[in-house]
mmCIF file of C-alpha atoms in Angstrom:
data_model
loop_
_atom_site.group_PDB
_atom_site.id
_atom_site.type_symbol
_atom_site.label_atom_id
_atom_site.label_comp_id
_atom_site.label_asym_id
_atom_site.label_seq_id
_atom_site.Cartn_x
_atom_site.Cartn_y
_atom_site.Cartn_z
ATOM 1 C CA MET A 566 -12.228 -10.130 -34.136
ATOM 2 C CA LEU A 567 -14.300 -12.542 -32.059
ATOM 3 C CA ALA A 568 -11.534 -15.180 -32.296
ATOM 4 C CA ILE A 569 -8.927 -12.694 -31.003
ATOM 5 C CA THR A 570 -11.177 -11.724 -28.099
ATOM 6 C CA GLN A 571 -11.726 -15.385 -27.231
ATOM 7 C CA ARG A 572 -7.961 -16.066 -27.312
ATOM 8 C CA ILE A 573 -7.291 -13.119 -25.024
ATOM 9 C CA ALA A 574 -10.016 -14.240 -22.631
ATOM 10 C CA THR A 575 -8.664 -17.807 -22.651
ATOM 11 C CA GLY A 576 -5.115 -16.560 -22.031
ATOM 12 C CA LEU A 577 -6.231 -14.345 -19.144
ATOM 13 C CA ALA A 578 -8.232 -17.210 -17.651
ATOM 14 C CA ALA A 579 -5.154 -19.468 -17.847
ATOM 15 C CA VAL A 580 -2.958 -16.862 -16.187
ATOM 16 C CA TRP A 581 -5.580 -16.282 -13.498
ATOM 17 C CA SER A 582 -5.972 -20.013 -12.773
ATOM 18 C CA ILE A 583 -2.182 -20.442 -12.494
ATOM 19 C CA SER A 584 -1.996 -17.468 -10.122
ATOM 20 C CA ALA A 585 -4.963 -18.717 -8.121
ATOM 21 C CA ALA A 586 -3.450 -22.193 -7.871
ATOM 22 C CA ALA A 587 -0.202 -20.780 -6.524
ATOM 23 C CA GLN A 588 -2.158 -18.462 -4.177
ATOM 24 C CA LEU A 589 0.623 -15.933 -4.108
ATOM 25 C CA PRO A 590 -0.319 -12.270 -3.872
ATOM 26 C CA GLN A 591 0.712 -10.170 -6.817
ATOM 27 C CA VAL A 592 1.509 -6.487 -6.417
ATOM 28 C CA VAL A 593 -0.208 -4.541 -9.156
ATOM 29 C CA TYR A 594 0.811 -1.096 -7.935
ATOM 30 C CA ASP A 595 2.671 0.097 -4.865
ATOM 31 C CA SER A 596 2.867 3.812 -4.215
ATOM 32 C CA GLY A 597 5.257 3.262 -1.324
ATOM 33 C CA ARG A 598 2.443 4.089 1.087
ATOM 34 C CA SER A 599 0.796 0.661 1.081
ATOM 35 C CA VAL A 600 -0.847 -0.523 4.261
ATOM 36 C CA PRO A 601 -2.264 -3.819 5.558
ATOM 37 C CA LEU A 602 -5.809 -4.622 4.557
ATOM 38 C CA ALA A 603 -7.020 -5.533 8.074
ATOM 39 C CA PRO A 604 -9.230 -2.454 8.478
ATOM 40 C CA TYR A 605 -10.913 -3.218 5.184
ATOM 41 C CA VAL A 606 -11.467 -6.936 5.637
ATOM 42 C CA ALA A 607 -12.981 -6.782 9.101
ATOM 43 C CA GLN A 608 -16.342 -7.457 7.512
ATOM 44 C CA LEU A 609 -15.019 -10.771 6.152
ATOM 45 C CA VAL A 610 -14.428 -12.155 9.639
ATOM 46 C CA GLY A 611 -17.519 -13.988 10.863
ATOM 47 C CA ASP A 612 -19.636 -12.334 13.480
ATOM 48 C CA ALA A 613 -19.900 -13.558 17.054
ATOM 49 C CA ASP A 614 -22.662 -16.009 16.088
ATOM 50 C CA ASP A 615 -20.599 -17.482 13.228
ATOM 51 C CA PRO A 616 -17.715 -19.418 14.766
ATOM 52 C CA ALA A 617 -16.694 -20.729 11.339
ATOM 53 C CA GLY A 618 -15.519 -17.221 10.411
ATOM 54 C CA ILE A 619 -12.824 -17.131 13.085
ATOM 55 C CA ASP A 620 -9.638 -19.153 12.714
ATOM 56 C CA GLU A 621 -8.953 -20.591 16.172
ATOM 57 C CA ARG A 622 -5.248 -20.887 15.291
ATOM 58 C CA LEU A 623 -4.883 -17.075 15.427
ATOM 59 C CA PHE A 624 -5.286 -17.092 19.194
ATOM 60 C CA PRO A 625 -3.999 -16.018 21.580
ATOM 61 C CA LEU A 626 -3.425 -12.589 20.025
ATOM 62 C CA ARG A 627 -0.460 -10.764 21.549
ATOM 63 C CA THR A 628 0.791 -7.217 21.134
ATOM 64 C CA SER A 629 3.573 -4.916 22.226
ATOM 65 C CA LEU A 630 0.976 -2.187 22.830
ATOM 66 C CA GLN A 631 0.107 -1.420 26.436
ATOM 67 C CA SER A 632 -3.255 -0.853 28.049
ATOM 68 C CA ALA A 633 -2.494 2.679 29.191
ATOM 69 C CA VAL A 634 -3.326 6.347 28.843
ATOM 70 C CA LEU A 635 -2.432 7.980 25.532
ATOM 71 C CA PRO A 636 0.217 10.650 26.244
ATOM 72 C CA MET A 637 -1.591 13.197 24.063
ATOM 73 C CA ASP A 638 -4.693 13.083 21.905
ATOM 74 C CA GLY A 639 -4.194 14.066 18.272
ATOM 75 C CA LEU A 640 -0.789 12.469 17.659
ATOM 76 C CA GLN A 641 -0.192 11.921 13.943
ATOM 77 C CA VAL A 642 0.110 8.177 13.351
ATOM 78 C CA PHE A 643 -0.642 7.713 9.647
ATOM 79 C CA GLU A 644 -0.662 9.761 6.494
ATOM 80 C CA PRO A 645 -4.163 11.138 6.079
ATOM 81 C CA THR A 646 -4.322 9.941 2.470
ATOM 82 C CA TRP A 647 -4.994 6.241 2.874
ATOM 83 C CA LEU A 648 -7.464 5.680 5.708
ATOM 84 C CA THR A 649 -10.998 5.791 4.328
ATOM 85 C CA GLN A 650 -12.843 5.242 7.598
ATOM 86 C CA PRO A 651 -11.962 5.554 11.274
ATOM 87 C CA MET A 652 -10.337 2.571 12.947
ATOM 88 C CA PHE A 653 -10.297 1.773 16.648
ATOM 89 C CA VAL A 654 -7.731 -0.428 18.347
ATOM 90 C CA LEU A 655 -8.615 -2.420 21.448
ATOM 91 C CA ALA A 656 -8.141 -5.690 23.284
ATOM 92 C CA ALA A 657 -10.402 -8.239 24.929
ATOM 93 C CA ASP A 658 -9.632 -6.876 28.403
ATOM 94 C CA ASP A 659 -11.593 -4.960 31.058
ATOM 95 C CA ILE A 660 -10.233 -1.507 30.177
ATOM 96 C CA SER A 661 -10.968 -1.919 26.466
ATOM 97 C CA ILE A 662 -14.431 -3.304 27.195
ATOM 98 C CA ARG A 663 -15.270 -0.284 29.366
ATOM 99 C CA TRP A 664 -13.835 2.073 26.712
ATOM 100 C CA LEU A 665 -15.910 0.353 24.028
ATOM 101 C CA ALA A 666 -19.110 0.544 26.097
ATOM 102 C CA PHE A 667 -18.553 4.227 26.866
ATOM 103 C CA ASN A 668 -17.714 5.141 23.243
ATOM 104 C CA HIS A 669 -19.959 2.695 21.365
ATOM 105 C CA ALA A 670 -22.460 5.309 20.141
ATOM 106 C CA LYS A 671 -19.662 7.614 18.930
ATOM 107 C CA LEU A 672 -17.903 4.743 17.131
ATOM 108 C CA LEU A 673 -21.188 3.829 15.440
ATOM 109 C CA GLN A 674 -21.708 7.439 14.403
ATOM 110 C CA LEU A 675 -18.217 7.473 12.890
ATOM 111 C CA ASN A 676 -18.757 4.107 11.155
ATOM 112 C CA ALA A 677 -15.485 2.905 12.669
ATOM 113 C CA VAL A 678 -13.894 -0.515 12.176
ATOM 114 C CA GLY A 679 -12.255 -2.269 15.126
ATOM 115 C CA ILE A 680 -8.891 -4.002 15.216
ATOM 116 C CA VAL A 681 -8.360 -6.362 18.155
ATOM 117 C CA VAL A 682 -4.690 -6.512 19.121
ATOM 118 C CA LYS A 683 -4.922 -8.747 22.169
ATOM 119 C CA SER A 684 -7.229 -11.632 23.023
ATOM 120 C CA SER A 685 -6.561 -14.751 25.041
ATOM 121 C CA SER A 686 -8.879 -16.927 22.940
ATOM 122 C CA ALA A 687 -11.341 -17.060 20.085
ATOM 123 C CA ALA A 688 -14.130 -17.172 22.678
ATOM 124 C CA ALA A 689 -12.928 -13.890 24.212
ATOM 125 C CA PHE A 690 -12.755 -12.393 20.710
ATOM 126 C CA ARG A 691 -16.339 -13.526 19.976
ATOM 127 C CA ALA A 692 -17.545 -12.032 23.278
ATOM 128 C CA LEU A 693 -15.928 -8.730 22.308
ATOM 129 C CA GLN A 694 -17.620 -8.945 18.896
ATOM 130 C CA LYS A 695 -20.999 -9.306 20.613
ATOM 131 C CA MET A 696 -20.319 -6.220 22.720
ATOM 132 C CA ALA A 697 -19.169 -4.231 19.698
ATOM 133 C CA ALA A 698 -22.011 -5.251 17.373
ATOM 134 C CA PRO A 699 -22.866 -3.984 14.851
ATOM 135 C CA LEU A 700 -19.351 -2.522 14.630
ATOM 136 C CA PRO A 701 -17.083 -4.940 12.722
ATOM 137 C CA LEU A 702 -13.971 -6.291 14.445
ATOM 138 C CA ALA A 703 -10.937 -8.011 12.936
ATOM 139 C CA PRO A 704 -7.997 -9.637 14.694
ATOM 140 C CA GLU A 705 -4.593 -7.965 14.197
ATOM 141 C CA THR A 706 -2.283 -10.765 13.141
ATOM 142 C CA SER A 707 0.905 -8.810 12.510
ATOM 143 C CA SER A 708 3.020 -6.285 14.371
ATOM 144 C CA TRP A 709 2.663 -3.564 11.711
ATOM 145 C CA LEU A 710 -0.046 -1.565 13.470
ATOM 146 C CA ALA A 711 1.701 -1.729 16.843
ATOM 147 C CA ALA A 712 4.971 -0.597 15.244
ATOM 148 C CA ARG A 713 3.256 2.419 13.644
ATOM 149 C CA LEU A 714 1.598 3.394 16.917
ATOM 150 C CA HIS A 715 4.870 3.015 18.858
ATOM 151 C CA LYS A 716 6.768 5.074 16.269
ATOM 152 C CA ALA A 717 4.273 7.931 16.702
ATOM 153 C CA GLY A 718 4.518 7.797 20.501
ATOM 154 C CA ALA A 719 1.050 6.259 20.779
ATOM 155 C CA GLY A 720 1.869 2.674 21.742
ATOM 156 C CA VAL A 721 -1.287 2.168 23.771
ATOM 157 C CA TYR A 722 -4.806 0.850 23.456
ATOM 158 C CA PRO A 723 -7.739 1.451 23.376
ATOM 159 C CA VAL A 724 -7.582 4.277 20.827
ATOM 160 C CA LEU A 725 -9.370 5.624 17.770
ATOM 161 C CA VAL A 726 -7.449 6.494 14.616
ATOM 162 C CA GLN A 727 -9.357 9.063 12.585
ATOM 163 C CA THR A 728 -9.285 9.391 8.794
ATOM 164 C CA ASN A 729 -6.897 12.324 9.169
ATOM 165 C CA GLY A 730 -4.331 9.864 10.611
ATOM 166 C CA GLN A 731 -4.538 11.230 14.155
ATOM 167 C CA VAL A 732 -5.052 9.042 17.202
ATOM 168 C CA PHE A 733 -7.438 9.773 20.076
ATOM 169 C CA GLN A 734 -8.308 8.028 23.306
ATOM 170 C CA ILE A 735 -10.858 10.512 24.588
ATOM 171 C CA LEU A 736 -13.642 10.645 22.043
ATOM 172 C CA GLY A 737 -15.593 13.848 21.755
ATOM 173 C CA GLY A 738 -15.174 17.224 20.116
ATOM 174 C CA ASN A 739 -11.526 16.833 19.041
ATOM 175 C CA SER A 740 -11.862 13.286 17.692
ATOM 176 C CA GLN A 741 -14.472 14.165 15.094
#
């Protein structure tokens, strides 16, 4: 029995090392409602005092989202089944910085994770990280999030997406 277990372990290790060497993602299960991992890996991006954690090649970050007023709070953007914590979307610009400062305590209370959709440089991103601390921020490196927001009629930033999949710009009673 021990020999069989060792062979299985050796075989799995070989398969894992081949997969790791190729560095290709492997889909184990896809329910059809899969989403990018950016909100969940924000903690893996270095903080503002750790420049090694930020890939300078990602910048400048650009987006099709506009810095504007959300047409209506509470628009349904995502299915409420997949988001496990609130996510806020902002940019390294004056309007987002003021929104972040005004809503910082509420975002902390909600344990929200930030996605930065627009930043001219890594330095501007790090400055935003310092302002947001201890809230984690991650750069948005694809157009998926912007496409979802546009599709729902919420193609603006800064906003908060709650775990129920609804988007809010004015944080308060309704955004809880």
